[in-house]
């Protein structure tokens, strides 16, 4: 090595050492320009498929559109049970009831007399849309970009290429327009089916639009359907800030739908803008770039890398809530009471397909929050002797907080009630199902396969939903005893007694002597699924019942469920809205999957349960509704169409610089309530990500020791006197 190369090497080492003295972590994945900014950093693992509110029905999609679109109602961020409050509306609407002749009825009129429910939704004036080229007009008031030529579209690559943007006020027309879009034949809205059963004229409206679209295409017209030309009887504009929705019969759960993006406003100008030829090929569509009145707008949609929400400069404003549930004040959740929303200027979501890289970046401070996967559970949580979960010391030292909540979800094992062995309402079949329900130890399952994240279900209604009972009055007496201050699963001896009374002593048919063999149908695959299935086989073996696992692909499994050829299966349900009807309808006979194509996967049918459900479903919450729910749950516990399973528990980890984090399982617009402390985040990132440079110093000294003699000899040769050393 020459002296010059040695000098270059030493210079490089010096540069590295000096770089290590800087404050920016070498492994920081974000631009230097974002340092210290009021930004929320999060991740997503799956590309959102739909960002159009009429089409979106997935949690990974609503994480974005919930911050952009504003339905008329929303859920109170802090209160539990979940409580509806106005968003753009002035109040939560109360229905007016009419009989078949259109005459008014009192609020307590019998359900049988109510032919129509009328909801008038009043909007707050002065709410404006985010800036968007669809609203841009020239000096004469004409739209600038509604009639683009193919050449103009060809020069456009993204929305930033449009020089001008505009906005306008939110009006009642926009909400009516979106309700019409639910019937649009080109959108295939996932709730069109259920809404067409309630909103007057919606089913016929969908059929009419399909014919109109077919005629347009046959005549060579464009794909744009101007829904303003076609009135809908069940959704009408009353005045600029009021619209009316008319439903068939009584359906009090409709107000919950008014808090979902399906009923958010979509302006006709935006749909007209996006429907121009050539726009779809460039992903310039509502499904890719939504337009709303909410606190944020989507400015970057690169689902293979990152998505960015930025503050909507036209947001009408809102205040952080001033009240919550007991304990919120003590946890610091009311420190920002009354302050203007949103707190955060920008939210950056980065694609993370694997759990481990995501977890490591969270620990380094590059994500503000994280869930806990099975692979990282032991690094995050320690389970105490009493079964309580707490953070590990390492995470506590980092100032990380743990927040847990029981989800409005149930995961259960179902019996096909049409099956000749496990189905039916005979005493023999009922006691067989009860015996299995006692034997399958879901406490153990939660501990082994969910890291303790869940609570055993005592019925179909999860905590946080009206009708749920806790404590001694809430246990299933067929499966549990109340001992001291907690529920204890009945012993296996009780299960064996029930099995014998069902006619299967020691797992054999008392008449034929043959062993009882049952089938479990599943589409689950992989190592984790194999372990769970082996555990399940052992649960049945406690009763000397042989359980045969019939694994198949998902399509075949779904086909079995539709045809009723499955015998025992696992299923689950996430709440669409916080009402007991949304869970009890899973056991309502007419909703049977085989005969009705509904969500009653067990095909359970009990006339008394169905009669009570029909009375309960449209009632307002109160003592009488609770009484009916208690009766229904008792009937279902006795009949045991499900092994109740468990209610999953979600764990969330939050860095100390992220404030106001409280999981809300019904609300989807929580970003506006969060607040970050950028200075604290930057300081801790620097502390946690300091480069370890001493190995480079040791390496440099070692190389210097090796190279110094050679360098010295080279220098002597270059500087010795002419002729020196020669004889």
XYZ file of C-alpha atoms in Angstrom:
727
model
C 0.000 0.000 0.000
C 1.351 3.456 -0.865
C 1.517 6.280 1.616
C -1.295 8.096 -0.172
C -3.567 5.073 0.238
C -2.711 4.877 3.924
C -3.621 8.518 4.287
C -6.944 7.963 2.500
C -7.761 5.070 4.800
C -6.986 7.108 7.905
C -9.079 9.968 6.532
C -12.007 7.580 6.023
C -11.753 6.353 9.610
C -11.705 9.971 10.797
C -14.836 10.757 8.756
C -16.658 7.769 10.247
C -15.716 8.767 13.770
C -16.841 12.343 13.197
C -20.088 11.120 11.633
C -20.731 9.113 14.769
C -20.600 12.320 16.732
C -23.624 13.675 14.837
C -27.147 13.417 16.241
C -28.916 11.698 13.338
C -29.025 7.897 13.838
C -27.294 6.137 10.947
C -30.189 3.651 10.685
C -32.957 6.275 10.583
C -35.335 5.172 7.760
C -36.873 8.631 7.391
C -35.627 11.773 5.608
C -33.594 14.261 7.635
C -36.216 16.903 6.781
C -38.743 15.042 8.968
C -36.630 15.212 12.125
C -38.489 16.889 14.962
C -41.676 17.194 12.929
C -45.178 16.625 14.301
C -45.579 13.296 12.515
C -47.172 9.986 13.491
C -45.177 6.956 12.324
C -47.025 3.674 11.817
C -46.974 0.636 9.542
C -49.336 -1.409 7.432
C -48.863 -5.003 6.310
C -51.361 -5.376 3.483
C -52.198 -3.109 0.573
C -55.639 -1.500 0.921
C -57.836 -2.728 -1.909
C -60.645 -0.178 -1.738
C -60.611 3.431 -0.542
C -64.051 4.187 -1.978
C -66.462 4.414 0.994
C -69.200 2.572 -0.900
C -66.899 -0.425 -1.451
C -64.517 -0.566 1.511
C -65.288 -3.109 4.242
C -61.868 -4.124 5.621
C -60.060 -2.909 8.722
C -56.838 -2.160 6.822
C -58.823 0.117 4.487
C -60.861 1.946 7.097
C -57.630 2.850 8.908
C -57.137 5.351 6.087
C -60.602 6.365 4.914
C -61.823 6.767 8.492
C -59.527 9.789 8.796
C -60.651 11.270 5.459
C -64.400 10.760 5.265
C -66.993 11.994 7.740
C -70.288 10.160 8.122
C -72.921 12.191 9.945
C -72.264 10.359 13.238
C -69.240 9.039 15.104
C -68.470 7.244 18.365
C -67.365 9.090 21.478
C -63.634 8.421 21.680
C -63.478 7.732 25.426
C -66.904 6.648 26.677
C -67.848 3.024 27.245
C -70.252 1.454 26.479
C -69.824 2.811 22.976
C -71.842 5.972 22.514
C -72.895 7.684 19.277
C -72.353 11.427 18.985
C -72.628 13.871 16.060
C -69.797 14.248 13.535
C -71.107 16.511 10.780
C -74.679 16.232 12.018
C -76.063 18.578 14.633
C -77.510 15.711 16.694
C -78.065 11.956 16.681
C -81.344 11.618 14.745
C -84.394 10.019 16.285
C -86.863 8.271 13.984
C -90.441 9.224 13.335
C -92.794 6.273 12.798
C -95.552 6.022 10.187
C -98.204 3.418 9.537
C -98.930 1.913 6.128
C -101.122 4.907 5.233
C -98.361 7.366 6.111
C -99.979 8.535 9.348
C -97.745 9.406 12.322
C -97.423 6.908 15.159
C -96.252 7.471 18.746
C -92.674 6.550 19.684
C -93.897 3.550 21.693
C -96.092 2.172 18.919
C -96.079 -1.643 18.547
C -93.571 -2.845 15.985
C -96.369 -4.518 14.002
C -98.011 -1.141 13.285
C -94.814 0.588 12.128
C -94.618 0.530 8.334
C -91.915 3.190 7.973
C -89.187 4.819 10.066
C -88.183 8.315 8.953
C -84.804 9.792 9.896
C -84.119 13.484 9.289
C -80.385 14.236 9.494
C -79.470 17.896 10.015
C -75.930 19.014 9.058
C -73.751 21.757 10.456
C -73.210 24.541 7.910
C -69.767 25.759 6.898
C -68.045 22.374 6.504
C -65.820 22.297 3.412
C -64.046 19.632 1.371
C -60.290 19.221 1.100
C -58.622 20.974 -1.853
C -59.062 18.928 -5.026
C -58.933 19.580 -8.800
C -62.463 18.179 -9.195
C -63.793 21.405 -7.630
C -61.565 23.839 -9.586
C -63.450 26.412 -11.694
C -62.513 29.251 -14.027
C -63.554 32.891 -13.694
C -66.917 32.111 -15.327
C -67.644 29.329 -12.833
C -67.042 26.491 -15.290
C -65.233 23.364 -14.126
C -61.635 23.356 -15.303
C -61.057 19.619 -15.391
C -64.388 17.920 -16.078
C -63.941 17.675 -19.845
C -60.333 16.643 -20.376
C -59.198 15.572 -23.843
C -57.232 12.316 -24.339
C -54.113 14.440 -24.888
C -54.622 16.269 -21.594
C -55.188 13.044 -19.692
C -52.082 11.610 -21.335
C -49.949 14.356 -19.803
C -51.282 13.700 -16.290
C -49.574 11.201 -14.008
C -50.898 12.159 -10.582
C -53.105 14.738 -8.900
C -50.164 17.089 -8.351
C -50.030 17.616 -12.126
C -53.247 19.622 -11.958
C -52.323 23.276 -11.520
C -55.528 24.356 -9.806
C -57.646 22.989 -6.985
C -60.875 24.110 -5.412
C -63.329 23.282 -2.676
C -66.945 23.796 -1.755
C -69.307 23.448 1.178
C -70.661 20.086 2.273
C -74.404 19.788 1.591
C -77.190 17.286 2.122
C -77.013 16.350 -1.572
C -73.630 14.728 -1.000
C -74.976 12.282 1.578
C -77.955 11.387 -0.586
C -75.614 10.890 -3.530
C -73.561 8.375 -1.553
C -76.664 6.400 -0.518
C -77.543 6.160 -4.204
C -74.018 4.936 -4.930
C -74.676 1.886 -2.710
C -76.932 0.672 -5.536
C -74.485 1.526 -8.345
C -74.082 -1.650 -10.463
C -70.411 -0.930 -11.104
C -69.454 -0.631 -7.442
C -70.864 -3.846 -5.943
C -71.187 -2.339 -2.482
C -70.958 -5.075 0.168
C -73.894 -3.620 2.112
C -76.277 -3.151 -0.831
C -78.034 -6.420 0.021
C -78.850 -5.592 3.627
C -79.589 -1.916 2.978
C -81.927 -2.758 0.095
C -84.049 -4.661 2.618
C -84.520 -1.499 4.669
C -84.088 1.701 2.624
C -87.305 2.290 0.716
C -86.861 1.758 -3.026
C -83.124 0.948 -2.923
C -83.484 -2.551 -4.378
C -85.586 -1.251 -7.277
C -83.166 1.645 -7.694
C -80.293 -0.787 -8.196
C -82.233 -2.701 -10.861
C -83.104 0.551 -12.632
C -79.487 1.752 -12.633
C -78.341 -1.562 -14.089
C -80.711 -1.080 -17.024
C -79.651 2.532 -17.519
C -75.986 1.562 -17.556
C -76.653 -1.253 -20.005
C -78.491 1.137 -22.328
C -75.700 3.724 -22.098
C -73.070 1.181 -23.049
C -75.176 -0.178 -25.892
C -75.436 3.352 -27.288
C -71.703 3.980 -26.973
C -72.003 6.321 -23.991
C -69.396 6.753 -21.273
C -69.361 4.846 -18.003
C -70.462 7.792 -15.874
C -73.891 7.436 -14.330
C -75.262 10.829 -13.298
C -77.170 9.752 -10.192
C -78.555 13.272 -9.767
C -80.914 12.503 -12.656
C -82.536 9.578 -10.841
C -84.372 10.212 -7.538
C -84.488 7.604 -4.773
C -87.638 7.479 -2.673
C -85.855 6.385 0.492
C -83.164 9.113 0.426
C -84.225 12.661 -0.298
C -82.863 16.180 0.180
C -85.100 18.315 2.399
C -83.020 21.475 2.243
C -79.363 22.457 1.853
C -78.412 21.073 5.260
C -81.069 18.380 5.816
C -81.684 15.021 4.201
C -84.235 12.314 4.936
C -83.839 8.536 4.950
C -86.978 6.392 5.016
C -86.776 2.765 6.110
C -89.212 -0.105 5.919
C -90.514 -1.033 9.366
C -88.518 -0.380 12.510
C -84.737 -0.760 12.462
C -83.146 1.141 15.379
C -79.684 -0.220 14.479
C -79.681 2.063 11.443
C -78.119 4.877 13.482
C -74.997 2.734 13.886
C -74.667 2.496 10.115
C -74.690 6.306 10.032
C -71.283 6.182 11.759
C -69.734 4.013 9.023
C -67.931 5.254 5.877
C -70.671 3.678 3.740
C -72.806 6.689 4.650
C -70.099 9.328 4.280
C -70.610 12.094 1.683
C -69.319 11.790 -1.873
C -69.711 14.883 -4.094
C -70.914 14.265 -7.626
C -68.155 16.519 -9.013
C -65.506 14.074 -7.769
C -67.152 11.046 -9.348
C -67.595 12.949 -12.614
C -63.921 14.022 -12.544
C -62.595 10.512 -11.942
C -64.906 8.852 -14.474
C -63.282 10.530 -17.508
C -61.697 8.173 -20.086
C -58.078 7.337 -19.345
C -58.189 8.252 -15.661
C -58.631 4.704 -14.409
C -55.536 3.504 -16.270
C -53.514 6.019 -14.244
C -55.150 5.020 -10.929
C -56.838 8.415 -10.808
C -60.016 7.030 -9.265
C -61.927 7.460 -6.017
C -60.808 3.974 -4.999
C -57.212 5.269 -5.012
C -57.477 8.959 -4.075
C -60.451 9.624 -1.763
C -61.917 13.085 -1.228
C -63.481 14.071 2.075
C -64.136 16.703 4.705
C -62.262 14.950 7.529
C -59.139 16.107 9.383
C -56.748 14.397 6.952
C -56.277 13.850 3.251
C -54.271 11.183 1.442
C -51.300 12.832 -0.274
C -49.163 9.766 -1.050
C -50.574 6.425 -2.133
C -47.683 4.072 -2.839
C -49.006 0.847 -1.290
C -45.817 -1.029 -2.141
C -43.813 1.362 0.042
C -45.703 3.978 2.039
C -48.921 5.937 2.398
C -49.129 9.443 3.822
C -51.998 11.349 5.405
C -51.604 15.100 5.875
C -53.708 17.662 7.687
C -56.665 18.905 5.654
C -56.264 22.711 5.549
C -60.046 23.075 5.153
C -60.989 20.948 8.165
C -63.888 22.554 10.046
C -62.394 21.844 13.473
C -63.348 19.811 16.504
C -62.444 19.632 20.205
C -60.908 16.834 22.246
C -63.575 15.314 24.548
C -63.916 16.677 28.071
C -65.354 13.540 29.645
C -64.844 9.799 29.450
C -65.287 6.706 31.574
C -63.979 6.159 35.124
C -60.200 5.934 35.166
C -59.583 8.006 32.036
C -58.558 11.102 33.980
C -56.134 9.133 36.142
C -54.535 7.681 33.010
C -53.985 11.135 31.543
C -56.589 10.731 28.815
C -58.290 14.049 29.669
C -55.213 16.288 29.786
C -56.071 17.658 26.330
C -59.753 18.208 27.116
C -61.237 20.976 25.019
C -58.180 21.479 22.815
C -58.636 21.776 19.022
C -58.207 18.693 16.847
C -56.295 17.234 15.135
C -52.988 17.376 17.016
C -50.806 15.634 14.436
C -49.816 17.281 11.146
C -48.902 14.182 9.175
C -49.126 10.382 9.468
C -46.601 8.235 7.595
C -47.505 4.560 7.127
C -44.693 2.287 5.902
C -45.205 -1.174 4.423
C -43.980 -3.912 6.773
C -44.882 -7.427 5.660
C -42.927 -9.256 8.381
C -43.463 -9.028 12.142
C -39.820 -9.131 13.238
C -38.531 -6.117 11.228
C -41.576 -4.154 12.357
C -40.926 -5.098 15.985
C -37.244 -4.166 15.811
C -38.041 -0.754 14.319
C -40.594 -0.186 17.060
C -37.960 -0.941 19.725
C -35.588 1.479 17.959
C -38.252 4.185 18.146
C -39.033 4.384 14.434
C -42.679 3.374 14.953
C -44.799 5.012 17.641
C -46.868 1.948 18.510
C -46.978 -1.780 17.949
C -49.088 -4.837 18.432
C -47.588 -8.013 19.874
C -47.180 -11.076 17.675
C -46.652 -14.595 18.983
C -42.968 -14.373 18.006
C -42.385 -11.261 20.112
C -44.748 -11.941 23.009
C -42.058 -13.183 25.410
C -39.930 -10.108 24.720
C -42.825 -7.842 25.651
C -44.993 -9.504 28.292
C -44.519 -11.325 31.570
C -47.464 -13.254 33.004
C -47.680 -13.056 36.782
C -48.652 -15.806 39.198
C -52.235 -14.527 39.205
C -52.373 -14.624 35.402
C -52.079 -10.870 34.977
C -50.002 -9.467 32.122
C -47.261 -6.885 32.608
C -44.485 -5.415 30.506
C -40.975 -6.801 30.700
C -38.394 -4.680 32.505
C -36.627 -3.830 29.236
C -39.779 -2.276 27.791
C -40.588 -0.468 31.025
C -37.147 1.137 30.961
C -37.926 2.481 27.504
C -41.066 4.182 28.833
C -43.362 1.964 26.752
C -46.984 1.592 27.885
C -49.226 -1.458 27.593
C -52.928 -1.008 26.811
C -55.226 -4.007 26.571
C -58.881 -4.288 25.643
C -61.329 -7.125 25.102
C -62.453 -7.038 21.495
C -66.076 -6.932 20.372
C -65.437 -10.310 18.772
C -66.230 -13.931 19.499
C -64.329 -16.990 18.305
C -66.324 -20.183 18.812
C -66.646 -23.832 17.843
C -69.969 -24.625 16.242
C -72.076 -27.747 15.782
C -74.053 -28.209 12.594
C -77.531 -28.420 14.062
C -78.758 -30.244 10.954
C -76.316 -33.094 11.545
C -78.003 -36.386 12.651
C -75.478 -36.992 15.474
C -74.500 -33.642 17.028
C -77.485 -31.625 15.762
C -81.125 -31.262 16.692
C -82.885 -30.318 19.918
C -83.335 -33.809 21.341
C -82.151 -34.404 24.887
C -79.595 -36.908 23.572
C -77.959 -34.412 21.177
C -78.218 -31.536 23.663
C -76.350 -33.424 26.390
C -73.712 -34.578 23.906
C -73.013 -30.950 22.984
C -72.981 -29.913 26.638
C -70.489 -32.683 27.470
C -68.168 -31.555 24.684
C -68.541 -27.924 25.788
C -67.373 -28.829 29.296
C -64.468 -30.957 28.025
C -62.986 -28.450 25.562
C -60.899 -26.310 27.905
C -60.773 -22.854 26.361
C -58.844 -21.460 29.320
C -56.036 -23.797 28.306
C -56.398 -22.917 24.641
C -56.129 -19.196 25.378
C -53.037 -19.789 27.493
C -51.242 -22.006 24.960
C -52.183 -20.539 21.607
C -53.085 -16.908 22.386
C -50.486 -16.130 25.057
C -53.324 -15.560 27.493
C -54.884 -12.867 25.315
C -58.562 -13.561 25.702
C -61.299 -14.417 28.167
C -63.514 -17.523 27.981
C -66.938 -16.733 26.564
C -70.051 -17.465 28.604
C -72.435 -16.742 25.759
C -72.664 -15.044 22.371
C -72.464 -11.395 23.549
C -68.978 -9.962 24.291
C -68.126 -7.321 26.916
C -68.888 -3.726 25.999
C -72.121 -4.667 24.207
C -75.492 -4.062 25.819
C -76.849 -7.339 27.199
C -73.515 -8.723 28.365
C -73.565 -9.932 31.951
C -70.440 -10.183 34.080
C -69.667 -11.867 37.386
C -71.764 -14.569 38.975
C -74.946 -13.711 37.065
C -73.053 -13.910 33.787
C -71.690 -17.476 33.896
C -73.022 -20.392 31.861
C -74.312 -22.694 34.641
C -74.115 -25.740 32.361
C -70.346 -25.316 32.022
C -69.168 -23.368 35.080
C -69.525 -23.162 38.851
C -69.032 -19.938 40.798
C -66.329 -20.550 43.368
C -65.402 -17.707 45.691
C -65.091 -14.720 43.385
C -64.531 -16.405 40.027
C -65.967 -18.889 37.556
C -64.482 -22.386 37.454
C -65.053 -24.837 34.617
C -66.907 -27.962 35.709
C -64.726 -31.064 36.136
C -64.298 -33.653 33.407
C -66.369 -36.045 35.541
C -69.394 -33.822 34.859
C -68.702 -34.044 31.125
C -68.508 -37.836 31.350
C -71.816 -37.922 33.245
C -73.510 -35.847 30.546
C -71.987 -38.037 27.843
C -73.360 -41.180 29.496
C -76.809 -39.595 29.818
C -76.603 -38.776 26.109
C -76.216 -42.501 25.425
C -72.448 -42.661 24.939
C -70.892 -44.052 28.149
C -67.096 -44.067 27.855
C -67.435 -42.690 24.343
C -69.375 -45.672 22.955
C -72.914 -45.919 21.655
C -74.897 -47.675 24.414
C -77.009 -49.520 21.827
C -74.450 -50.602 19.213
C -71.304 -50.545 21.336
C -69.464 -48.702 18.603
C -67.033 -45.910 19.498
C -68.289 -42.400 18.872
C -66.416 -40.813 15.957
C -66.957 -37.119 15.170
C -65.579 -34.948 12.369
C -64.021 -31.505 12.586
C -63.975 -29.575 9.308
C -61.376 -26.870 8.819
C -59.467 -24.873 6.230
C -56.624 -24.124 8.655
C -53.116 -25.016 7.483
C -49.550 -24.569 8.687
C -47.562 -25.537 11.757
C -49.609 -23.400 14.163
C -52.852 -24.872 12.886
C -51.450 -28.394 13.235
C -50.645 -27.776 16.895
C -54.114 -26.369 17.592
C -55.809 -29.286 15.877
C -53.726 -31.819 17.801
C -54.741 -30.037 21.010
C -58.401 -30.204 19.980
C -58.170 -33.956 19.319
C -56.830 -34.387 22.872
C -59.795 -32.469 24.295
C -62.229 -34.941 22.741
C -60.031 -37.842 23.794
C -60.756 -36.874 27.422
C -64.251 -38.250 26.730
C -62.920 -41.215 24.705
C -64.386 -39.594 21.592
C -62.365 -39.939 18.411
C -62.180 -36.625 16.547
C -61.288 -36.885 12.862
C -59.768 -33.760 11.319
C -61.094 -33.138 7.824
C -58.844 -30.409 6.426
C -59.537 -28.898 3.022
C -58.967 -25.685 1.094
C -60.973 -22.596 1.976
C -63.326 -22.765 -1.018
C -64.202 -26.382 -0.301
C -64.706 -25.584 3.368
C -67.052 -22.713 2.488
C -68.971 -25.034 0.189
C -69.391 -27.541 3.029
C -70.710 -24.804 5.278
C -73.200 -23.629 2.644
C -74.455 -27.172 2.015
C -74.484 -28.198 5.668
C -72.168 -31.183 5.236
C -69.706 -30.048 7.924
C -70.258 -31.532 11.382
C -68.129 -29.491 13.806
C -66.207 -26.348 12.841
C -64.599 -23.149 14.149
C -66.053 -19.754 13.289
C -65.963 -16.190 14.500
C -67.670 -12.830 14.279
C -66.529 -9.200 14.585
C -69.137 -6.646 15.553
C -70.347 -4.354 12.784
C -71.959 -2.147 15.406
C -72.270 -2.276 19.224
C -75.711 -3.816 19.525
C -76.676 -7.273 20.869
C -78.729 -7.893 17.743
C -75.441 -8.030 15.802
C -74.450 -11.144 17.775
C -77.765 -12.796 18.612
C -78.765 -12.824 14.945
C -75.994 -15.413 14.505
C -78.365 -17.874 16.239
C -81.631 -16.700 14.642
C -83.232 -19.555 12.706
C -84.172 -17.710 9.464
C -80.511 -16.616 9.192
C -79.366 -20.234 8.827
C -76.522 -20.634 6.371
C -78.044 -23.688 4.636
C -81.676 -22.627 4.344
C -81.326 -18.849 4.403
C -77.807 -18.101 3.188
C -77.242 -16.093 6.368
C -74.597 -15.902 9.086
C -76.140 -18.537 11.366
C -73.323 -20.974 10.558
C -74.585 -23.569 13.063
C -78.058 -23.584 11.420
C -79.507 -23.347 14.934
C -83.270 -23.031 15.077
C -85.296 -22.847 18.266
C -88.820 -21.401 17.898
C -88.781 -19.821 21.368
C -85.374 -18.191 20.770
C -86.560 -16.905 17.382
C -89.763 -15.480 18.875
C -87.823 -13.612 21.549
C -85.276 -12.376 18.990
C -88.011 -10.874 16.843
C -89.309 -8.979 19.877
C -85.860 -7.909 21.069
C -84.113 -6.882 17.866
C -85.932 -3.592 17.304
C -86.268 -2.529 20.928
C -84.404 0.346 22.505
C -81.879 -0.552 25.197
C -83.514 -0.806 28.602
C -84.632 -3.245 31.333
C -87.197 -4.986 29.133
C -84.695 -5.586 26.365
C -82.180 -6.905 28.906
C -84.807 -9.297 30.267
C -85.479 -10.725 26.808
C -81.743 -11.040 26.093
C -81.248 -12.947 29.351
C -83.985 -15.383 28.342
C -82.468 -15.893 24.881
C -78.988 -16.485 26.261
C -80.356 -19.019 28.758
C -82.054 -20.911 25.934
C -78.872 -20.920 23.856
C -76.779 -22.087 26.816
C -79.121 -25.006 27.382
C -79.176 -25.991 23.703
C -75.388 -25.452 23.291
C -75.239 -24.958 19.491
C -71.751 -23.504 20.065
C -68.867 -24.255 22.348
C -68.796 -20.588 23.322
C -65.061 -20.221 22.817
C -63.500 -16.912 23.815
C -63.441 -13.169 23.358
C -59.982 -12.177 22.032
C -58.022 -9.560 23.911
C -55.926 -7.023 22.001
C -52.629 -5.780 23.430
C -51.149 -2.519 22.204
C -47.745 -1.030 22.981
C -47.226 2.734 22.886
C -44.061 4.753 23.285
C -44.070 7.427 25.982
C -44.130 10.215 23.404
C -47.526 9.089 22.013
C -50.433 10.441 24.042
C -54.226 9.866 24.202
C -54.004 6.276 22.971
C -57.149 4.387 23.946
C -58.399 1.548 21.730
C -61.906 2.127 20.422
C -63.199 -0.999 18.709
C -66.101 0.771 17.024
C -64.574 4.100 16.004
C -62.326 4.244 12.945
C -61.315 7.906 13.085
C -58.938 7.851 16.058
C -55.907 9.527 14.459
C -57.239 13.019 15.162
C -57.161 12.393 18.935
C -53.519 11.265 19.126
C -50.709 13.614 20.098
C -46.943 13.117 19.837
C -43.985 14.747 21.582
C -41.458 15.018 18.699
C -38.636 16.362 20.895
C -38.805 13.410 23.281
C -38.977 11.001 20.354
C -35.866 12.464 18.715
C -33.912 12.408 21.963
C -34.739 8.776 22.679
C -34.108 7.693 19.077
C -30.619 9.163 19.309
C -30.036 7.453 22.649
C -31.266 4.060 21.439
C -29.492 4.128 18.075
C -26.007 5.403 18.832
C -23.530 3.673 16.530
C -20.907 1.460 18.176
C -17.669 2.798 16.695
C -14.943 1.440 18.958
C -14.527 -1.731 16.816
C -13.706 0.572 13.868
C -11.105 2.350 16.002
C -9.500 -0.939 17.023
C -9.477 -2.064 13.387
C -7.883 1.223 12.321
C -5.134 0.918 14.934
C -4.460 -2.689 13.956
C -4.190 -1.790 10.294
C -1.996 1.163 11.180
C 0.334 -1.111 13.121
C 0.614 -3.415 10.118
C 1.026 -0.663 7.546
C 3.334 1.688 9.488
C 6.609 -0.239 8.845
C 5.854 -0.472 5.143
C 5.033 3.214 5.038
C 8.232 4.094 6.881
C 10.391 2.033 4.484
C 8.638 3.628 1.522
C 9.278 7.106 2.909
C 13.008 6.325 3.493
C 13.436 5.080 -0.052
C 11.788 8.169 -1.483
C 13.868 10.592 0.595
C 17.334 9.059 0.750
C 20.249 10.950 -0.866
C 21.190 10.079 -4.465
C 23.726 7.259 -4.581
C 23.314 6.465 -0.894
C 23.759 2.811 -0.188
C 25.714 2.183 -3.393
C 29.320 1.002 -3.332
